Coordinates of C-alpha atoms in Angstrom, one line a residue:
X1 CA 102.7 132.5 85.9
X2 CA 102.6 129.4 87.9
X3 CA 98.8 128.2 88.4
X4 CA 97.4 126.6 91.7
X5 CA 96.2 123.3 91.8
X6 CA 92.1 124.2 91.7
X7 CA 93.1 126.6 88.2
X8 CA 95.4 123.5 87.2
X9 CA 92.7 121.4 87.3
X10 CA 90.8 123.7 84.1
X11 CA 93.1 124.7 82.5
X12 CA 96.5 122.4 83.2
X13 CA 99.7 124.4 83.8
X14 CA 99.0 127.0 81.0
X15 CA 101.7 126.5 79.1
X16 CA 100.2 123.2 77.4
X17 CA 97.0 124.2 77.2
X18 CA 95.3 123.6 74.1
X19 CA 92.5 126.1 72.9
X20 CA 89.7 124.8 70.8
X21 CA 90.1 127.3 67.4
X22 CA 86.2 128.0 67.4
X23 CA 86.8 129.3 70.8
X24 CA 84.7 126.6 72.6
X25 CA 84.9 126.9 76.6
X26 CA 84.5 123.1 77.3
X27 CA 86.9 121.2 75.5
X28 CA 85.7 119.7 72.1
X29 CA 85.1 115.7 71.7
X30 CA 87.3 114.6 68.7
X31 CA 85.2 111.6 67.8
X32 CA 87.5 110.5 64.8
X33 CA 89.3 107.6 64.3
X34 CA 91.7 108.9 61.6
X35 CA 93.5 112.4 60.7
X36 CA 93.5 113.9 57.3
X37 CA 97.6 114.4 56.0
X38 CA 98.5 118.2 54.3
X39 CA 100.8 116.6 52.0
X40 CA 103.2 113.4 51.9
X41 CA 105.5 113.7 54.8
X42 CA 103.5 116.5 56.5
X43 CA 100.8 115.9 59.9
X44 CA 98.6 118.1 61.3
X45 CA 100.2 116.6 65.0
X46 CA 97.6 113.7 65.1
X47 CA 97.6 110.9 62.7
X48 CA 95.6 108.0 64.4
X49 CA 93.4 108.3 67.2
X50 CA 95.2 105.0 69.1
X51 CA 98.3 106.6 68.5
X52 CA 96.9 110.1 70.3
X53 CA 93.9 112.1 70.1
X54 CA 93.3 116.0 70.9
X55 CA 90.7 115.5 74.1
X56 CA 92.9 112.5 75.2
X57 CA 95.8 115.1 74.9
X58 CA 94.0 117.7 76.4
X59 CA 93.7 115.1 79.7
X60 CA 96.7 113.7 79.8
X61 CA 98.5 116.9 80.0
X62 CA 95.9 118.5 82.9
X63 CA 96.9 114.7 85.2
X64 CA 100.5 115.6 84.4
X65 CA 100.5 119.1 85.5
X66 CA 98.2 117.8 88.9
X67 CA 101.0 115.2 89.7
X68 CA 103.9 117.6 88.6
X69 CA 104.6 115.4 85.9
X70 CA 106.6 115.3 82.9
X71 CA 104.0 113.4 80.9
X72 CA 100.8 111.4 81.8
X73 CA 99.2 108.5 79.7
X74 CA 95.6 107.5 79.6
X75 CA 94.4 104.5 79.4
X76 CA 91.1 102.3 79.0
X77 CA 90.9 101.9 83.1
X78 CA 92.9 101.8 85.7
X79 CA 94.2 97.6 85.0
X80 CA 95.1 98.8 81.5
X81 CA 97.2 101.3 82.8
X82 CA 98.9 98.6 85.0
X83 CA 98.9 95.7 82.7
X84 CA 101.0 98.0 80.4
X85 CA 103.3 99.6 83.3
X86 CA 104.5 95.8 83.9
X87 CA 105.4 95.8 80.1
X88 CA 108.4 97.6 81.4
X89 CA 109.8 94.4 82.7
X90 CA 111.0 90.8 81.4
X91 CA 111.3 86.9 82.1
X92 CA 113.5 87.0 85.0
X93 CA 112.7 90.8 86.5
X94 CA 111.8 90.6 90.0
X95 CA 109.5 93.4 92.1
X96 CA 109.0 94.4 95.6
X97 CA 105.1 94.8 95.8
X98 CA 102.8 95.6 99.2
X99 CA 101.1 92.9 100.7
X100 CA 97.2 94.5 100.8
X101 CA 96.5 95.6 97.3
X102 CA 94.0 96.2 95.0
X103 CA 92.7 92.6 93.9
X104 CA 92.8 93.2 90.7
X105 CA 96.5 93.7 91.1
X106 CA 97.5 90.8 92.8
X107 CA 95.1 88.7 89.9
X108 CA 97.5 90.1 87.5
X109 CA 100.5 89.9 88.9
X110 CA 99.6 86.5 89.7
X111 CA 98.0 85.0 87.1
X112 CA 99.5 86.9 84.0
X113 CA 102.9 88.3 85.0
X114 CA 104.1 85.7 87.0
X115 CA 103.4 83.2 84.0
X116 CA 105.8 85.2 81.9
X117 CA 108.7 85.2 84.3
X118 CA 108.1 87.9 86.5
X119 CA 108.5 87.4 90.3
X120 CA 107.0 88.9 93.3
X121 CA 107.8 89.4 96.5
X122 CA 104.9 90.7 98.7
X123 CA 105.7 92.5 102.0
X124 CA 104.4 95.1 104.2
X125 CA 105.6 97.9 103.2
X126 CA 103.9 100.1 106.0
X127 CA 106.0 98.2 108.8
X128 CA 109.1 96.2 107.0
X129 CA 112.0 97.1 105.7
X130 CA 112.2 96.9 102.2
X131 CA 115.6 96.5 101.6
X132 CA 115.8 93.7 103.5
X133 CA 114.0 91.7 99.6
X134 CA 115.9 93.5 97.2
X135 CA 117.7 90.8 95.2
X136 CA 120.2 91.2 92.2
X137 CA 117.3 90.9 89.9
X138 CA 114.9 93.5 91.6
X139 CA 113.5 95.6 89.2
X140 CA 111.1 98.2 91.6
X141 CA 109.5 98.7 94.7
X142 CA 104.9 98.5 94.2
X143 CA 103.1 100.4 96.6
X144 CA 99.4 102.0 97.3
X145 CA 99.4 104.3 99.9
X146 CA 96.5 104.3 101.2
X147 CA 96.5 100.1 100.5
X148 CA 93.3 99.2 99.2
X149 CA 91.4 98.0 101.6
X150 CA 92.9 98.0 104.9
X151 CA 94.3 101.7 104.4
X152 CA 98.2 100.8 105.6
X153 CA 100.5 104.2 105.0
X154 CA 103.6 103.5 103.6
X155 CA 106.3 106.1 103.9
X156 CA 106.9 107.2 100.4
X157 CA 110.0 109.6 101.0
X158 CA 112.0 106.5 103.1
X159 CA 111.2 104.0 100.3
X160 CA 112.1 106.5 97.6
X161 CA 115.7 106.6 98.8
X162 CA 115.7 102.9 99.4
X163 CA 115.0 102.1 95.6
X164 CA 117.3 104.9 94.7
X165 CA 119.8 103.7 96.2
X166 CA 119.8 100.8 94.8
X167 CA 118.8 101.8 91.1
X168 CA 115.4 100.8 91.3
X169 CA 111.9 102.1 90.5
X170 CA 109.4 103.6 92.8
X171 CA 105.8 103.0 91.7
X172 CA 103.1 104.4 93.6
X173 CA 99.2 104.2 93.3
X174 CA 98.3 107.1 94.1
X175 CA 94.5 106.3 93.5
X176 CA 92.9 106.9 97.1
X177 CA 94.2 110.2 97.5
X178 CA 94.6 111.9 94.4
X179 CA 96.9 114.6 93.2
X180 CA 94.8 116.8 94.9
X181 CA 95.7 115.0 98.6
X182 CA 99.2 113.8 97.5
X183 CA 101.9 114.2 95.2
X184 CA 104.2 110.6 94.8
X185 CA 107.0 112.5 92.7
X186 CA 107.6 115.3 94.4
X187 CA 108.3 112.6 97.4
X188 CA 110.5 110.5 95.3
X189 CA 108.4 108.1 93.0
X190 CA 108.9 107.3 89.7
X191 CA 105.5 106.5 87.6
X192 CA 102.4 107.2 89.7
X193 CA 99.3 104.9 88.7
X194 CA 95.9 106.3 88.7
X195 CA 92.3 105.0 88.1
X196 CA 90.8 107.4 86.5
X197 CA 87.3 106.0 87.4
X198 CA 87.7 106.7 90.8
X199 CA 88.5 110.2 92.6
X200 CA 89.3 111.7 89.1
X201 CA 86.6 111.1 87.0
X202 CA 84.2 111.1 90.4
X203 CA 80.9 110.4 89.2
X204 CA 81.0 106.9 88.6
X205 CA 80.5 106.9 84.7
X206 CA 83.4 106.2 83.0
X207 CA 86.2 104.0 83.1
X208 CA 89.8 105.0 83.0
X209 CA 94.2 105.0 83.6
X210 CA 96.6 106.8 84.2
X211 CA 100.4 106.7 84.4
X212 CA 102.2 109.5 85.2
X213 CA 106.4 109.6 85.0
X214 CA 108.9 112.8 85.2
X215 CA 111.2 110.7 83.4
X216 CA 111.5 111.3 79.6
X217 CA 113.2 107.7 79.3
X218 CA 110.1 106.1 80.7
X219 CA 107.7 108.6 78.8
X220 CA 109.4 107.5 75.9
X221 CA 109.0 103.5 76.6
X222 CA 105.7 103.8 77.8
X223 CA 104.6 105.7 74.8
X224 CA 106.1 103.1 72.6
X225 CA 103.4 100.9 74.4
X226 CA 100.7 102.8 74.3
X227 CA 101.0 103.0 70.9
X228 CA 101.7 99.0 70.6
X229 CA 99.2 97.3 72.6
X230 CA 95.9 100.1 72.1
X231 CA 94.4 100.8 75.2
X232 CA 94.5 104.1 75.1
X233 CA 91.2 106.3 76.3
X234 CA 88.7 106.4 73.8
X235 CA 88.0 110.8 73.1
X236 CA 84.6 110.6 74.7
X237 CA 85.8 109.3 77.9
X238 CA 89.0 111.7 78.1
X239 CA 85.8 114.5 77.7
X240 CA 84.3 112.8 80.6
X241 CA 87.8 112.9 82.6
X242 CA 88.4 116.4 81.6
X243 CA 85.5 117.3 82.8
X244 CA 85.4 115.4 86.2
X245 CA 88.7 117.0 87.2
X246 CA 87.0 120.7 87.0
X247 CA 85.1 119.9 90.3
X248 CA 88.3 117.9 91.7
X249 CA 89.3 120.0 94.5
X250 CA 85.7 120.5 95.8
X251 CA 84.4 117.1 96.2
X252 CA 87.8 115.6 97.7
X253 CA 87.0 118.7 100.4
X254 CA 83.7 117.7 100.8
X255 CA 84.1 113.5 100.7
X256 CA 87.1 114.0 103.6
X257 CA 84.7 116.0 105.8
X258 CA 82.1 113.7 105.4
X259 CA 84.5 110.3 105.7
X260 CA 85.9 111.8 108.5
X261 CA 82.3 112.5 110.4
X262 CA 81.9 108.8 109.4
X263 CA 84.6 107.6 110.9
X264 CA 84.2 108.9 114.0
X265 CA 80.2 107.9 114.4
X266 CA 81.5 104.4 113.8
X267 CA 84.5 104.3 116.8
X268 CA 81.5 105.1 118.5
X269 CA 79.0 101.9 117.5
X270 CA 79.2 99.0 119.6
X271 CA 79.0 96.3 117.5
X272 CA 82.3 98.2 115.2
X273 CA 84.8 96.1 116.6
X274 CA 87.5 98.7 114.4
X275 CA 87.8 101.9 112.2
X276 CA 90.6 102.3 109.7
X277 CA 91.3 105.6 108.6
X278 CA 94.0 107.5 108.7
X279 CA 92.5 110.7 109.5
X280 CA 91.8 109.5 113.1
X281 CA 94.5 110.9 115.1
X282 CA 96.1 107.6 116.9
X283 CA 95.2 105.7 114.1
X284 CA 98.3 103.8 112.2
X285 CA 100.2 105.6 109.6
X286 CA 98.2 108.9 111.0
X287 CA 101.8 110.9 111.2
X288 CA 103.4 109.6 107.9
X289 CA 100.4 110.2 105.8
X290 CA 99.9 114.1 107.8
X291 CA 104.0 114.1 106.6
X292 CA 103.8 113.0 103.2
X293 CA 100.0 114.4 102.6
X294 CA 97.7 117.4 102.6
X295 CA 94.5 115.1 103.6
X296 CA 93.6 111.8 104.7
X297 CA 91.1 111.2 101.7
X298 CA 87.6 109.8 101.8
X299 CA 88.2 106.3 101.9
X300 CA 87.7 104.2 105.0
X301 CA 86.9 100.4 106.0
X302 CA 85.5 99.0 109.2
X303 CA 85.3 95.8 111.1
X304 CA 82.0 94.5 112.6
X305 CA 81.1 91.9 115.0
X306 CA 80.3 89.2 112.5
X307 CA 80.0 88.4 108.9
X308 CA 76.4 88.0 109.6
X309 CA 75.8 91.7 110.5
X310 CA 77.9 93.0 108.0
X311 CA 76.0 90.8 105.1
X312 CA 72.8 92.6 106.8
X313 CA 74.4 96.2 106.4
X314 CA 74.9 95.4 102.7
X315 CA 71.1 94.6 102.5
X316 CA 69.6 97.8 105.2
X317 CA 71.3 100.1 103.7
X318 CA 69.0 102.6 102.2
X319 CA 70.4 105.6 100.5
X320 CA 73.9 104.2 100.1
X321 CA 74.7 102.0 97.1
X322 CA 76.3 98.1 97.6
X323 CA 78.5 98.6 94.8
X324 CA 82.2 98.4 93.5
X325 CA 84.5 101.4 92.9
X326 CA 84.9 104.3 95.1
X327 CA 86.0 108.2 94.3
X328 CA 83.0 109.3 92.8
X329 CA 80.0 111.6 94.3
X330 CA 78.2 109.3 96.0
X331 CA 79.0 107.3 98.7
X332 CA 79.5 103.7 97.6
X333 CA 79.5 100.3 100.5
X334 CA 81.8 97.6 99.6
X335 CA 82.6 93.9 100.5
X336 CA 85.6 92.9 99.2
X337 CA 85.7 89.6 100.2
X338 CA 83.2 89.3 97.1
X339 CA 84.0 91.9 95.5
X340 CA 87.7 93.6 94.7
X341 CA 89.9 90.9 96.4
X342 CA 87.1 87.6 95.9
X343 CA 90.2 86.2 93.6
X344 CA 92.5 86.5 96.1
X345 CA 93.5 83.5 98.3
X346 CA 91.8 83.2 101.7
X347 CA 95.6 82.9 103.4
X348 CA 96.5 86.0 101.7
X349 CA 93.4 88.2 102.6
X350 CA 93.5 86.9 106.3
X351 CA 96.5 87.6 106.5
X352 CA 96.3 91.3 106.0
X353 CA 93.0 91.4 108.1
X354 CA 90.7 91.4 105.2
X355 CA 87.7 88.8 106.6
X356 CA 84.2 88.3 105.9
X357 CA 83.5 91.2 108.4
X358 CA 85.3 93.7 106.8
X359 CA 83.2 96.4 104.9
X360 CA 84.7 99.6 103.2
X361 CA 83.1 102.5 102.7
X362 CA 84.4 105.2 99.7
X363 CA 82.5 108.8 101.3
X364 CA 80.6 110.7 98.9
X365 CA 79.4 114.2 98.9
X366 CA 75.5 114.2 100.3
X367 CA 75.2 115.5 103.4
X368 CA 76.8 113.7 106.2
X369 CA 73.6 113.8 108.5
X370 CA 71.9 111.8 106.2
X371 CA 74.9 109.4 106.0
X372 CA 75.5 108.8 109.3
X373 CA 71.4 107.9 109.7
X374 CA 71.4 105.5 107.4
X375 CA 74.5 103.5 108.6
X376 CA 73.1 104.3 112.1
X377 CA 69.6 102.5 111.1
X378 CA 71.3 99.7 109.1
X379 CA 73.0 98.9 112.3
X380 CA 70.3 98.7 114.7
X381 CA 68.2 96.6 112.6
X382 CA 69.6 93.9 112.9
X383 CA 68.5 90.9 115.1
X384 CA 70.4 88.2 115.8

């Protein structure tokens, strides 16, 4: 019996499933470092808990099944889950990456990847053609779609034939909208990246990573890292994962109806200069992420009049945390000129529209009213 995504999100696709032996409804915490052997030769499936664990199993398989997966790896946090995808490539490998990313991203791509040989070509991917930067030495194609912070779609399907076509690998981040929103492979991709932290652990208290590949060649190599470099996800913070996922489909319901509601209270302030959300009909990328998506997410950013009034935001706010991350219940403020991209050059932040005006704003699940007046009285305050 095939499950639907909310049952898949319990109990993963069934067939993998593991059941505790004591019969223990939440999965059980395997705090252990080592596993006993039977006999010389003979292992009870687990041997060392870097190499894999039973909760970190138990949440690997429930992201695969969510992402229609062949396998799913976790990982320390989201950048250890990326530091070890670029372990697929070598001195001389060149990628196609997106132009507004994640800044922790671009740091390592950057500053670590880039000083072992690897090159980088950084494009729009929403708006240029791709093909047009494929070189004889291009490895794969790097998107987010939603991009983090300026929420640019990129057409999955299109760019999945593109690096087809021309034998490369499609890597999405599919960390904005979630398995629940949108499904990379099914649209082409290769490996899907997830932080874990964000929309699927979703209460801000853990860190984690995720890749996720239908390939058995790349399940095989990036299991061979895994296992080399240690950063898999420690059994109490798979727990915490396992557990987030339960409440998955609910809160990604309830954050879009609320970002949503935000979004469209801020077209309406005066001193918004501009909204950026994809789930405002008009709004770029609005039909390619309705074609490639079930949702638009909760995830949203917003330009204001000045970099004085959004620093005063930041400070009026009331209910609504000035905080890093997103994708967890309550609704977080960000400025990422300080915060996710400060290390990444003012000429490159410019010029994807990320300036000291620009705030992003990761919905949460209170009630909207209460949202909307706090933003609404953060706003007013201010004096110049």
């Amino acid at each position: 019996m095939a499950y639907g995504f909310a049952t898949k999100c319990i109990y993963g696709n069934g067939r993998d499933h593991q059941k505790d032996p004591t019969g223990a409804v939440s999965f059980p915490i395997y705090q252990t470092a080592t596993f006993a052997h039977p006999a010389v030769g003979e292992s009870t499936g687990y041997d060392y808990s870097r190499l894999q664990n039973p909760t970190r199993e138990q949440a690997e398989k429930i992201v695969a099944a969510l992402e229609g997966g062949l396998d799913a790896l976790a990982f320390s946090s989201g950048m250890a889950a990326v530091t070890a995808l670029m372990e697929l490539f070598g001195p001389g490998d060149h990628l196609i990456t997106d132009l507004d990313l994640y800044g922790g991203s671009i740091r390592l791509f950057e500053h670590i990847n880039q000083k072992n040989g690897i090159s980088f070509s950084h494009i729009d991917c929403s708006r240029e053609n791709v093909q047009n930067y494929i070189r004889e030495n291009t490895k794969a194609i790097y998107i987010e779609t939603p991009t983090n912070p300026m929420m640019h779609i990129a057409d999955i399907r299109k760019i999945a034939g593109i690096a087809k076509a021309h034998g490369l690998l499609l890597i999405v981040d599919n960390t904005f909208l979630s398995p629940y929103f949108q499904k990379p492979l099914e649209l082409g991709a290769d490996i899907v990246i997830h932080s874990g932290t964000k929309f699927l652990g979703g209460h801000n208290d853990t860190l984690a990573g995720f890749l996720v590949t239908n390939a058995q060649k790349i399940s095989d190599r990036l299991r061979f890292i895994i296992k080399t470099t240690g950063a898999g996800l420690s059994p109490f913070d798979s727990w915490l994962i396992i557990r987030g996922i339960k409440t998955l489909p609910l809160r990604m319901e309830r954050a879009q109806e609320n970002a949503l509601a935000l979004a469209e209270y801020l077209q309406q302030e005066p001193r918004v200069r501009k909204v950026y959300y994809p789930g405002l009909q008009g709004s770029r990328g609005y039909e390619i992420c309705r074609s490639q998506a079930s949702g638009f997410g909760s995830m949203l950013t917003f330009e204001v009049e000045s970099r004085e009034l959004a620093l005063h935001i930041l400070g009026a706010v009331k209910m609504i945390p000035f905080a890093e991350s997103l994708g967890g219940t309550e609704t977080l403020l960000t400025y990422p000129v300080t915060q996710t991209h400060a290390d990444v050059p003012e000429a490159v932040r410019l010029a994807n529209g990320l300036t000291d005006r620009i705030l992003r704003l990761s919905a949460g699940i209170e009630d909207q009213r209460d949202l909307i007046a706090d933003l609404k009285q953060a706003i007013g305050s201010y004096q110049e």
